[in-house]
Short mmCIF file of N, CA and C in Angstrom, two decimals:
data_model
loop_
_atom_site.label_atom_id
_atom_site.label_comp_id
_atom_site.label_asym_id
_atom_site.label_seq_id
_atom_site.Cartn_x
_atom_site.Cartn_y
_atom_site.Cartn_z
N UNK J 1 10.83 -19.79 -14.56
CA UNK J 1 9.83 -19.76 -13.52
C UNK J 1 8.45 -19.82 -14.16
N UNK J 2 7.46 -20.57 -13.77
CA UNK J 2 6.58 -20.66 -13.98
C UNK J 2 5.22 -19.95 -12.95
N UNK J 3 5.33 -19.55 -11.77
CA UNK J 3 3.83 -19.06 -11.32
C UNK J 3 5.05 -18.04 -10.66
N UNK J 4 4.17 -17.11 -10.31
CA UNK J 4 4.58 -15.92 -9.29
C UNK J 4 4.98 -16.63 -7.80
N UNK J 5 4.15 -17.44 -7.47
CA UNK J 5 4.49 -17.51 -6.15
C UNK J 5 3.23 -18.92 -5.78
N UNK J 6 3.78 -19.94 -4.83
CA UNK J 6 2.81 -21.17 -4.34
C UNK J 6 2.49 -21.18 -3.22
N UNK J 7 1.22 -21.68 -3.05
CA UNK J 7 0.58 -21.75 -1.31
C UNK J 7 1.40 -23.04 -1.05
N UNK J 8 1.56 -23.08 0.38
CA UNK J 8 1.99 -24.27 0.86
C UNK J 8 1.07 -24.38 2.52
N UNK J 9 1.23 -25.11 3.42
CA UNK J 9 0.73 -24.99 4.63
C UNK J 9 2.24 -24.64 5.43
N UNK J 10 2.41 -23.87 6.43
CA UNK J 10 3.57 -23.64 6.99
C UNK J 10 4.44 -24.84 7.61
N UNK J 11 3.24 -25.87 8.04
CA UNK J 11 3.98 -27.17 8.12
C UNK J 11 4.76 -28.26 7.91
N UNK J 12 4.30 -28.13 6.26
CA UNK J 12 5.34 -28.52 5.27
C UNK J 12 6.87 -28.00 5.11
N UNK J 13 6.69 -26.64 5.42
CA UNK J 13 8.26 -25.77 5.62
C UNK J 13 8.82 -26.38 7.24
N UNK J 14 7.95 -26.67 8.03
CA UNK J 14 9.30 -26.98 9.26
C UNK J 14 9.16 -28.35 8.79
N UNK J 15 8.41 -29.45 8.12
CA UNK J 15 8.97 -30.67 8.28
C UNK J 15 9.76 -31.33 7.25
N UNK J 16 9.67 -30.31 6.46
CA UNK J 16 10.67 -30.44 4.81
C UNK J 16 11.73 -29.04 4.39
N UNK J 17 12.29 -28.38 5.12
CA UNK J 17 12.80 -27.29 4.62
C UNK J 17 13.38 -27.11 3.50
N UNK J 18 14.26 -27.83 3.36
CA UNK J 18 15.35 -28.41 2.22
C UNK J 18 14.01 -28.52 0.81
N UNK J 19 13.28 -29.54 1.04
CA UNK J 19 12.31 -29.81 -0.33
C UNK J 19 11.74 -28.23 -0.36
N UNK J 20 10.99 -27.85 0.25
CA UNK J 20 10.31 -26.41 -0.04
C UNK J 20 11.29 -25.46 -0.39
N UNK J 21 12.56 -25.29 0.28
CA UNK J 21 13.38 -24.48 -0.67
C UNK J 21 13.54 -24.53 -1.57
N UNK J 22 13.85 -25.86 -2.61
CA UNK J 22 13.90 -26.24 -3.46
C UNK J 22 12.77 -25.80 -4.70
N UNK J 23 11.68 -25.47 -4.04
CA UNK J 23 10.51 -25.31 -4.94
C UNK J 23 10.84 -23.43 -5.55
N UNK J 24 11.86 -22.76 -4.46
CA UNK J 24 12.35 -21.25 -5.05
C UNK J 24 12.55 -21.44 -6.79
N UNK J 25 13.00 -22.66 -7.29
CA UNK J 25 14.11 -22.82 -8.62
C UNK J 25 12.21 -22.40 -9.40
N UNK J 26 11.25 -22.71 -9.40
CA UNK J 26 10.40 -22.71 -9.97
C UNK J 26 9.17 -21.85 -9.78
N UNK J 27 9.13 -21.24 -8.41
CA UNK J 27 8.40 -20.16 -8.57
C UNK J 27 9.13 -18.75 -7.49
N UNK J 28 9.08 -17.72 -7.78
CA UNK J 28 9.30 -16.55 -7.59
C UNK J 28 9.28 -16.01 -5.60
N UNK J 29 8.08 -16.79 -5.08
CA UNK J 29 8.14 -17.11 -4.07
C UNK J 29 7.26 -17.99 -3.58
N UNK J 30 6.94 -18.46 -2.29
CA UNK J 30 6.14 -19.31 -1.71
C UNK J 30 5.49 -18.56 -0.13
N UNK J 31 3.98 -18.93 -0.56
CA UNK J 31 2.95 -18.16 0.73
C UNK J 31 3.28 -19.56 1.73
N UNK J 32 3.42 -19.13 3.04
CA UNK J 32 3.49 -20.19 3.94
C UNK J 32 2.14 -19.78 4.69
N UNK J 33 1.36 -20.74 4.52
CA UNK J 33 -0.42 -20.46 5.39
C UNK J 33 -0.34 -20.78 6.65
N UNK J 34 -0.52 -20.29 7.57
CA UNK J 34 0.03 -20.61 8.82
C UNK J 34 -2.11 -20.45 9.63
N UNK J 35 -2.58 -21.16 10.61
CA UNK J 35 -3.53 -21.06 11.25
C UNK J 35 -3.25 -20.41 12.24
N UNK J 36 -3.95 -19.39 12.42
CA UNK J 36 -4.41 -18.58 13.71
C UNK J 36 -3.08 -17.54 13.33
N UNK J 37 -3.06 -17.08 12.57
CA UNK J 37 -2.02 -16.36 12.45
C UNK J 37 -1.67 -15.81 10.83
N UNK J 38 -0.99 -14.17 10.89
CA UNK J 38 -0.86 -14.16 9.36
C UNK J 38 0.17 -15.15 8.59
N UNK J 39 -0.20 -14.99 7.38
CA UNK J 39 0.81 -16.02 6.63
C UNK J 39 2.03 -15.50 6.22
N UNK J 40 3.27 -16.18 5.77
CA UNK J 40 4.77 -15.89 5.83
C UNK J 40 5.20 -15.81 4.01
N UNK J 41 5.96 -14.94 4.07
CA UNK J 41 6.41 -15.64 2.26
C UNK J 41 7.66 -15.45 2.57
N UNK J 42 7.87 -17.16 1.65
CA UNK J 42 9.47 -16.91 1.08
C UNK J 42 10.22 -16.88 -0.08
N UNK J 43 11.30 -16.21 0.31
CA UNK J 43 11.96 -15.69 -1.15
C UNK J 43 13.69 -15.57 -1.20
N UNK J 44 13.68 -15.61 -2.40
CA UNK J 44 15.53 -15.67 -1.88
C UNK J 44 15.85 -14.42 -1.72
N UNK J 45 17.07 -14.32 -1.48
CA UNK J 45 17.76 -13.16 -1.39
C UNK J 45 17.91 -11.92 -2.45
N UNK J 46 18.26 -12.98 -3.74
CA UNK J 46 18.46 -11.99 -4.69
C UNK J 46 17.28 -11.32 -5.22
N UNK J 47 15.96 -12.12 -5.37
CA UNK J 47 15.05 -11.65 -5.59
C UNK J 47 14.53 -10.68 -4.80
N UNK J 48 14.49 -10.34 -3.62
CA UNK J 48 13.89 -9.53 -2.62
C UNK J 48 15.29 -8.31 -3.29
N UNK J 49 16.60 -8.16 -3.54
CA UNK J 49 17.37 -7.66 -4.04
C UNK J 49 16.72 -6.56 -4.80
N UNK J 50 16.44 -7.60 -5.88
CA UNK J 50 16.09 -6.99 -7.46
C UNK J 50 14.98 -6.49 -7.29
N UNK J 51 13.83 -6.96 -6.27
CA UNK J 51 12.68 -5.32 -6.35
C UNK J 51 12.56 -4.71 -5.85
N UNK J 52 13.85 -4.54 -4.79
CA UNK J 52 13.99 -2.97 -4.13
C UNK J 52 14.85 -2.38 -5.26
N UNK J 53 15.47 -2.50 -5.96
CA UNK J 53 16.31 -1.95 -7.21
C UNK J 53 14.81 -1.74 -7.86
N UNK J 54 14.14 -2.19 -8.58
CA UNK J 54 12.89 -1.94 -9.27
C UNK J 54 12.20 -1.10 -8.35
N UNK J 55 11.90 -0.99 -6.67
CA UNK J 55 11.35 -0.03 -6.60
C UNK J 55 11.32 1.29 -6.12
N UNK J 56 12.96 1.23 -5.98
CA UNK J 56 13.72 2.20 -6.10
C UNK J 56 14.10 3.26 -7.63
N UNK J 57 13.61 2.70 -8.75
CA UNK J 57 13.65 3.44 -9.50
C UNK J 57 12.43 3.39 -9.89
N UNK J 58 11.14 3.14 -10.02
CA UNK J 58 10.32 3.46 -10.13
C UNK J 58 9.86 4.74 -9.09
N UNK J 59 9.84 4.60 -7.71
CA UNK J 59 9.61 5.98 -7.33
C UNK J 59 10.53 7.13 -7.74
N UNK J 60 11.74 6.89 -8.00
CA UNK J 60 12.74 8.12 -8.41
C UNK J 60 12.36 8.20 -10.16
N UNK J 61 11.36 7.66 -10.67
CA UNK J 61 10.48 7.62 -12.08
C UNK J 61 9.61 8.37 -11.80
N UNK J 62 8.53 8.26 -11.05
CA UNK J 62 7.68 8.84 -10.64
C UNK J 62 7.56 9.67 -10.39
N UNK J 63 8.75 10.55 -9.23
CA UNK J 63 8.90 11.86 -8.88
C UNK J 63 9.37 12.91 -10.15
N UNK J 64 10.28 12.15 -10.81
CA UNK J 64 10.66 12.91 -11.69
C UNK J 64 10.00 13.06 -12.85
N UNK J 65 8.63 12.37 -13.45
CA UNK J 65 7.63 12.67 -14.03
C UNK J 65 6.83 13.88 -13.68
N UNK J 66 7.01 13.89 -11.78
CA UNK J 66 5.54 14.72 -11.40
C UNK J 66 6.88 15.97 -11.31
N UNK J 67 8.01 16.32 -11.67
CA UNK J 67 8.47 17.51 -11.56
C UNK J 67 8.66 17.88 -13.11
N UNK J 68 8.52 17.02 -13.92
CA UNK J 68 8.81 17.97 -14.94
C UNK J 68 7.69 17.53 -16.15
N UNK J 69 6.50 17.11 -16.25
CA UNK J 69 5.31 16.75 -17.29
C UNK J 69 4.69 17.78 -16.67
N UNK J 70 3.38 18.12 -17.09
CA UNK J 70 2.03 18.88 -16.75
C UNK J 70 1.23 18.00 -15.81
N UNK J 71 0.97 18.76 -15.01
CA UNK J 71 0.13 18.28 -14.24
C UNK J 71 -0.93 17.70 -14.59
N UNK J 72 -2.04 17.76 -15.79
CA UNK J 72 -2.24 17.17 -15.87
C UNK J 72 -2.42 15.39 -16.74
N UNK J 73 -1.30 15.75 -17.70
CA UNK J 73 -0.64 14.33 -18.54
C UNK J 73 -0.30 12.99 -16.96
N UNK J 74 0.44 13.83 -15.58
CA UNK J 74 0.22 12.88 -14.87
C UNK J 74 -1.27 12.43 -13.60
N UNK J 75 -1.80 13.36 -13.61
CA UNK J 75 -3.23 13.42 -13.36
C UNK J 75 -3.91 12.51 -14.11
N UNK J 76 -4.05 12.18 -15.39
CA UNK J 76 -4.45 10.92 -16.06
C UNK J 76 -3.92 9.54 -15.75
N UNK J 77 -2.23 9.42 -16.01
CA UNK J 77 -1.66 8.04 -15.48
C UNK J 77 -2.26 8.26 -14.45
N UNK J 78 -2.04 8.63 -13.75
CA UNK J 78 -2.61 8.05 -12.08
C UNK J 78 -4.09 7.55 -11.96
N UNK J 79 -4.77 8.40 -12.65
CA UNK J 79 -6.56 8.11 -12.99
C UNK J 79 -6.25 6.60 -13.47
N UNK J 80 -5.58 6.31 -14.24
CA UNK J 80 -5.03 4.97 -14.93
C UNK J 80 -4.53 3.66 -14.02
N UNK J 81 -3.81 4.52 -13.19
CA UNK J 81 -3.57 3.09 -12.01
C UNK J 81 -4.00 3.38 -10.87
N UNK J 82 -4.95 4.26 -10.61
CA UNK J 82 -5.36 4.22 -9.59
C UNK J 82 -7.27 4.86 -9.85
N UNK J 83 -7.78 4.48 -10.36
CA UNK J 83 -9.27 4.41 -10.71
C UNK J 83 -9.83 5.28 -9.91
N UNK J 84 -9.78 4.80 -8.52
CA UNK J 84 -10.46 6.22 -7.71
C UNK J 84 -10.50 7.22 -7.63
N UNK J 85 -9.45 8.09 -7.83
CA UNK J 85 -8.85 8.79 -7.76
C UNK J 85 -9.72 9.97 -8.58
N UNK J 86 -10.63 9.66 -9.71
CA UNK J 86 -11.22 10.46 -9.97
C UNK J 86 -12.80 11.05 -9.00
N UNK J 87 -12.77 10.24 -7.37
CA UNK J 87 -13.66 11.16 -6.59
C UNK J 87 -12.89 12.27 -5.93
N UNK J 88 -12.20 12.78 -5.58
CA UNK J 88 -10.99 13.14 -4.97
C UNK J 88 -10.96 14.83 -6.03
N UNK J 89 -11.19 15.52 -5.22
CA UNK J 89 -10.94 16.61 -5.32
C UNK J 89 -9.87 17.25 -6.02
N UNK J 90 -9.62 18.15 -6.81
CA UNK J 90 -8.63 18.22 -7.40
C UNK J 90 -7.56 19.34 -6.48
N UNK J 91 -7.50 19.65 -5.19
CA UNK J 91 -6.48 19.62 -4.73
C UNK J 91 -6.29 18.28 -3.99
N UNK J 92 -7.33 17.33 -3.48
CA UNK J 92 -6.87 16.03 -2.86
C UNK J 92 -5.54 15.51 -3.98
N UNK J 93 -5.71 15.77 -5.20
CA UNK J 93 -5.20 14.48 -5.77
C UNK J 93 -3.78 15.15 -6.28
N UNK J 94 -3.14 16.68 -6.13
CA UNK J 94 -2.14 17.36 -5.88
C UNK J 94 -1.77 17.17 -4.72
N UNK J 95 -2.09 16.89 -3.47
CA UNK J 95 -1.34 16.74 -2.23
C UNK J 95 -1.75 15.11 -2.20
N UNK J 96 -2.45 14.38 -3.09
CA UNK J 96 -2.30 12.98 -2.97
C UNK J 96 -0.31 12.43 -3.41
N UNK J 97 -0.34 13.24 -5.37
CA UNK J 97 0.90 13.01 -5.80
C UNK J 97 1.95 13.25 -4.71
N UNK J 98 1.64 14.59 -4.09
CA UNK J 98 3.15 15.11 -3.38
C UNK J 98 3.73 13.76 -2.63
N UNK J 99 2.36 13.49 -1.67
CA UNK J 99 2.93 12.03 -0.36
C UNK J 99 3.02 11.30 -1.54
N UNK J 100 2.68 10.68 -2.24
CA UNK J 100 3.00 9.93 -3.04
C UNK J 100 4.74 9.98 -3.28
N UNK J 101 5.15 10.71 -4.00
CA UNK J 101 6.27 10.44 -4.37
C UNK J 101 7.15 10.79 -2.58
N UNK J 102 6.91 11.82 -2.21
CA UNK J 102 8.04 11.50 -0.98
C UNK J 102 8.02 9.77 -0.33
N UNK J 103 6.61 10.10 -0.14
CA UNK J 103 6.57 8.51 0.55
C UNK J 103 7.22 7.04 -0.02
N UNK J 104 6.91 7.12 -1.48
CA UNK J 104 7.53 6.26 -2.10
C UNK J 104 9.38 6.39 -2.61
N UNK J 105 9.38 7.55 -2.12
CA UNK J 105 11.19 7.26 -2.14
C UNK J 105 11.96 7.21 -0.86
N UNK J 106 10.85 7.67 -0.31
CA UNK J 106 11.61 7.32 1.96
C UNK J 106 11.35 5.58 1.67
N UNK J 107 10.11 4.95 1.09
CA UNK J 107 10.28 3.33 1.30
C UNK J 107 10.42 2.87 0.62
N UNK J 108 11.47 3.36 -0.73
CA UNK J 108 12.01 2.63 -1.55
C UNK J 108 13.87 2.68 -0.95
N UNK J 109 14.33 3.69 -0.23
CA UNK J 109 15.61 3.67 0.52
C UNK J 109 15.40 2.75 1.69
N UNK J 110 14.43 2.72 2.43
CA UNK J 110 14.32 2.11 3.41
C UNK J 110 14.32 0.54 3.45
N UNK J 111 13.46 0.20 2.00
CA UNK J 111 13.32 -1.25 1.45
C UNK J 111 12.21 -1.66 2.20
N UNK J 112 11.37 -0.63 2.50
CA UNK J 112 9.76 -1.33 3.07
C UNK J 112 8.85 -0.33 2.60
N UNK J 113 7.88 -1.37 1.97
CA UNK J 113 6.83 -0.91 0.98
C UNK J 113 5.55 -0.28 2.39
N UNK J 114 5.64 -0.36 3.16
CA UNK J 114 4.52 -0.81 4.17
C UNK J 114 3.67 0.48 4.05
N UNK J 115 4.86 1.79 4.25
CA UNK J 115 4.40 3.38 4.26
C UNK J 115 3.45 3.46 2.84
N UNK J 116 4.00 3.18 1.83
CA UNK J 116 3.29 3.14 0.54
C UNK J 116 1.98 2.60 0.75
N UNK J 117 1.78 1.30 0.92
CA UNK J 117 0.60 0.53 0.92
C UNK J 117 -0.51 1.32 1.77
N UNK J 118 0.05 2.06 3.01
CA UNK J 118 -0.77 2.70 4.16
C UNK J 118 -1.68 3.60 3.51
N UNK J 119 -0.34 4.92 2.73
CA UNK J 119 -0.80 5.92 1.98
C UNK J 119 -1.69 5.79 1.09
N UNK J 120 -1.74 4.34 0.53
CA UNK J 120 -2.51 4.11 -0.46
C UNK J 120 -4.06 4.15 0.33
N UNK J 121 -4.12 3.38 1.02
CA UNK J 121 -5.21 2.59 1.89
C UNK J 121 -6.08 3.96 2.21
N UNK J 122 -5.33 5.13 2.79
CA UNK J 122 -5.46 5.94 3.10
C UNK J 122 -6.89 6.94 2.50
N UNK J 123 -5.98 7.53 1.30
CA UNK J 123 -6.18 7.83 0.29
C UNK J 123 -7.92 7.39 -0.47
N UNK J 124 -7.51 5.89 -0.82
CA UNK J 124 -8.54 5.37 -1.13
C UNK J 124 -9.86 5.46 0.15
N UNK J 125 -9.39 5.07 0.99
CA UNK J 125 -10.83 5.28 1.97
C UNK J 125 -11.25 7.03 1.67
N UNK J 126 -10.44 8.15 1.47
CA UNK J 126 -11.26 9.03 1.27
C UNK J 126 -11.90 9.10 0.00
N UNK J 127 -11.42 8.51 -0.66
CA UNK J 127 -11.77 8.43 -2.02
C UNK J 127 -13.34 7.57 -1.96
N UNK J 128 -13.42 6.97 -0.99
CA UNK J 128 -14.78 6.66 -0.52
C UNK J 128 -15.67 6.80 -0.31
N UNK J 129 -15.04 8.32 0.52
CA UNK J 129 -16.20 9.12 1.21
C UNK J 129 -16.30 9.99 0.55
N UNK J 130 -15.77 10.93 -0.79
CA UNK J 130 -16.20 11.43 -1.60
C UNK J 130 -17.40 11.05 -2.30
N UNK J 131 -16.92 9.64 -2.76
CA UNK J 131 -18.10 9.04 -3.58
C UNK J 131 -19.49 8.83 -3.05
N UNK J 132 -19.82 8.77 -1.87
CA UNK J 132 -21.15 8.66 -0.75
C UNK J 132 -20.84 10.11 -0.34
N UNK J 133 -22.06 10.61 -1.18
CA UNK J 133 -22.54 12.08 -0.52
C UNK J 133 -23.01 12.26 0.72
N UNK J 134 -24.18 10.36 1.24
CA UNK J 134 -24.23 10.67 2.15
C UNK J 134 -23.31 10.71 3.36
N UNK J 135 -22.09 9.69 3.10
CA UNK J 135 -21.26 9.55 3.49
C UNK J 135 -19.97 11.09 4.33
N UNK J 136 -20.49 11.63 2.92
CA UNK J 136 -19.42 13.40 3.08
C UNK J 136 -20.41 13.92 3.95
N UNK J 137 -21.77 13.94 3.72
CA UNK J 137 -22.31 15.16 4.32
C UNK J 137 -22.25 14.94 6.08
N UNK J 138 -22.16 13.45 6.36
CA UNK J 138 -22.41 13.22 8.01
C UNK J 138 -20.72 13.19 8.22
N UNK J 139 -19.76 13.55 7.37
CA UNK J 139 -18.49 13.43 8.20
C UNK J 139 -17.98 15.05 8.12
N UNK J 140 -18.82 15.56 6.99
CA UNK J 140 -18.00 17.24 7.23
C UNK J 140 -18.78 17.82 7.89
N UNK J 141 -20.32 17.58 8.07
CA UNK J 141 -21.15 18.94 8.93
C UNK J 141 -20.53 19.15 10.74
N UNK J 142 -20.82 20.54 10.35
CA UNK J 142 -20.53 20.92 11.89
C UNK J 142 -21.18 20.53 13.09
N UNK J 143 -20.44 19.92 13.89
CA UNK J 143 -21.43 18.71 15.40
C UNK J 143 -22.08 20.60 16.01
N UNK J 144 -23.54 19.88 16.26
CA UNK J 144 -24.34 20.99 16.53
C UNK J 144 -24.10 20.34 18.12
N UNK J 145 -24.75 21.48 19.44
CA UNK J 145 -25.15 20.95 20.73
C UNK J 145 -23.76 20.62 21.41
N UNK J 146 -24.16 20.14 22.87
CA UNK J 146 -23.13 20.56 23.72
C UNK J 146 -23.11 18.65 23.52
N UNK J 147 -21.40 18.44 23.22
CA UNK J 147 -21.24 17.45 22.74
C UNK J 147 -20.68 16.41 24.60
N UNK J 148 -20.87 17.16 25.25
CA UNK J 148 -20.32 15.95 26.52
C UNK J 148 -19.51 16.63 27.48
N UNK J 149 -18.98 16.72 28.39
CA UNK J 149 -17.85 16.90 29.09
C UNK J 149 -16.36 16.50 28.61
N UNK J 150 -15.30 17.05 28.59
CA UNK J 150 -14.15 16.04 28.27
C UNK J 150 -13.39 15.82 29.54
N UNK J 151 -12.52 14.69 29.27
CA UNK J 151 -11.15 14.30 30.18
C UNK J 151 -10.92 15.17 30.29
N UNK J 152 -10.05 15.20 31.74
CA UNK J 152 -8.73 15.83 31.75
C UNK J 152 -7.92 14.93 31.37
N UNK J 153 -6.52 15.33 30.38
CA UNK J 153 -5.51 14.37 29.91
C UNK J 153 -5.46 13.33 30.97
N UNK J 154 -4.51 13.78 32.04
CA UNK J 154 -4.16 12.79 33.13
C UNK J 154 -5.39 11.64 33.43
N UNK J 155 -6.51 11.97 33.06
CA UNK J 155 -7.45 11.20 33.46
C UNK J 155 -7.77 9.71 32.65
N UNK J 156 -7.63 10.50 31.43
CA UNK J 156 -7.67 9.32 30.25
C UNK J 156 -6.73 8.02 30.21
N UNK J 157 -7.25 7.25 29.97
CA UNK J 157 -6.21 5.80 29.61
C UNK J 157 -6.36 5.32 28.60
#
């Protein structure tokens, strides 16, 4: 195999299926670009296989690093693949690891990365608002003044 993966236009896949499959033997997968709409990838079988096996033991790697190293030998890797991580409070980034590894072994059984990616997304946006003080100071201060009336539940839609 030569590239990770090729753009194609999605059009090419309904009017050539057979040829675009064909293009699997040489790259890993293929982005189908589709207009007005997200784009598709394809991949064979075995390959989609082999990195839920890869990421199935990488989170059951992971967890079992964060139960038995020092907290902080893995407090560094993570600083390492995950850069932000040093705005983040140092209990943020102890209850960051914990979801971390549960999360990544509920969607490494499950075979969907999606929970992972979220947590990540997550994470990082606070890791955001750490870094903008002004940012922290207008999201933690206490709302002064009489902030409105509320719904009643039933009322809301």
């Amino acid at each position: 195999m030569t590239a990770v993966y090729e753009e194609l236009p999605f059009s090419e896949f309904l009017h050539r299926p057979a040829a675009v499959a064909d293009r699997l033997d040489s790259v890993r997968a293929l982005r189908l670009r589709r207009r007005g709409a997200g784009d598709l990838a394809l991949t064979r079988a075995d390959q989609l296989e082999q990195d839920a096996v890869v990421i199935d033991f990488t989170a059951r790697l992971l967890a079992g690093l964060v139960r038995t190293q020092s907290p902080d030998a893995v407090r560094r890797v993570l600083g390492e693949a995950l850069p932000w991580v040093s705005f983040l409070p140092e209990d943020d980034i102890d209850q960051l690891l914990g979801e971390l590894i549960e999360v990544a072994q509920g969607a490494a059984s499950l075979e969907n990365l999606s929970p992972v990616a979220v947590l990540l997304a997550q994470w990082r946006h606070t890791a955001e608002i750490y870094a903008d003080p002004t940012l922290l100071e207008i999201l933690t201060r206490e709302p002064t003044g009489d902030l409105g009336p509320v719904l009643a539940p039933e009322v809301r839609q």
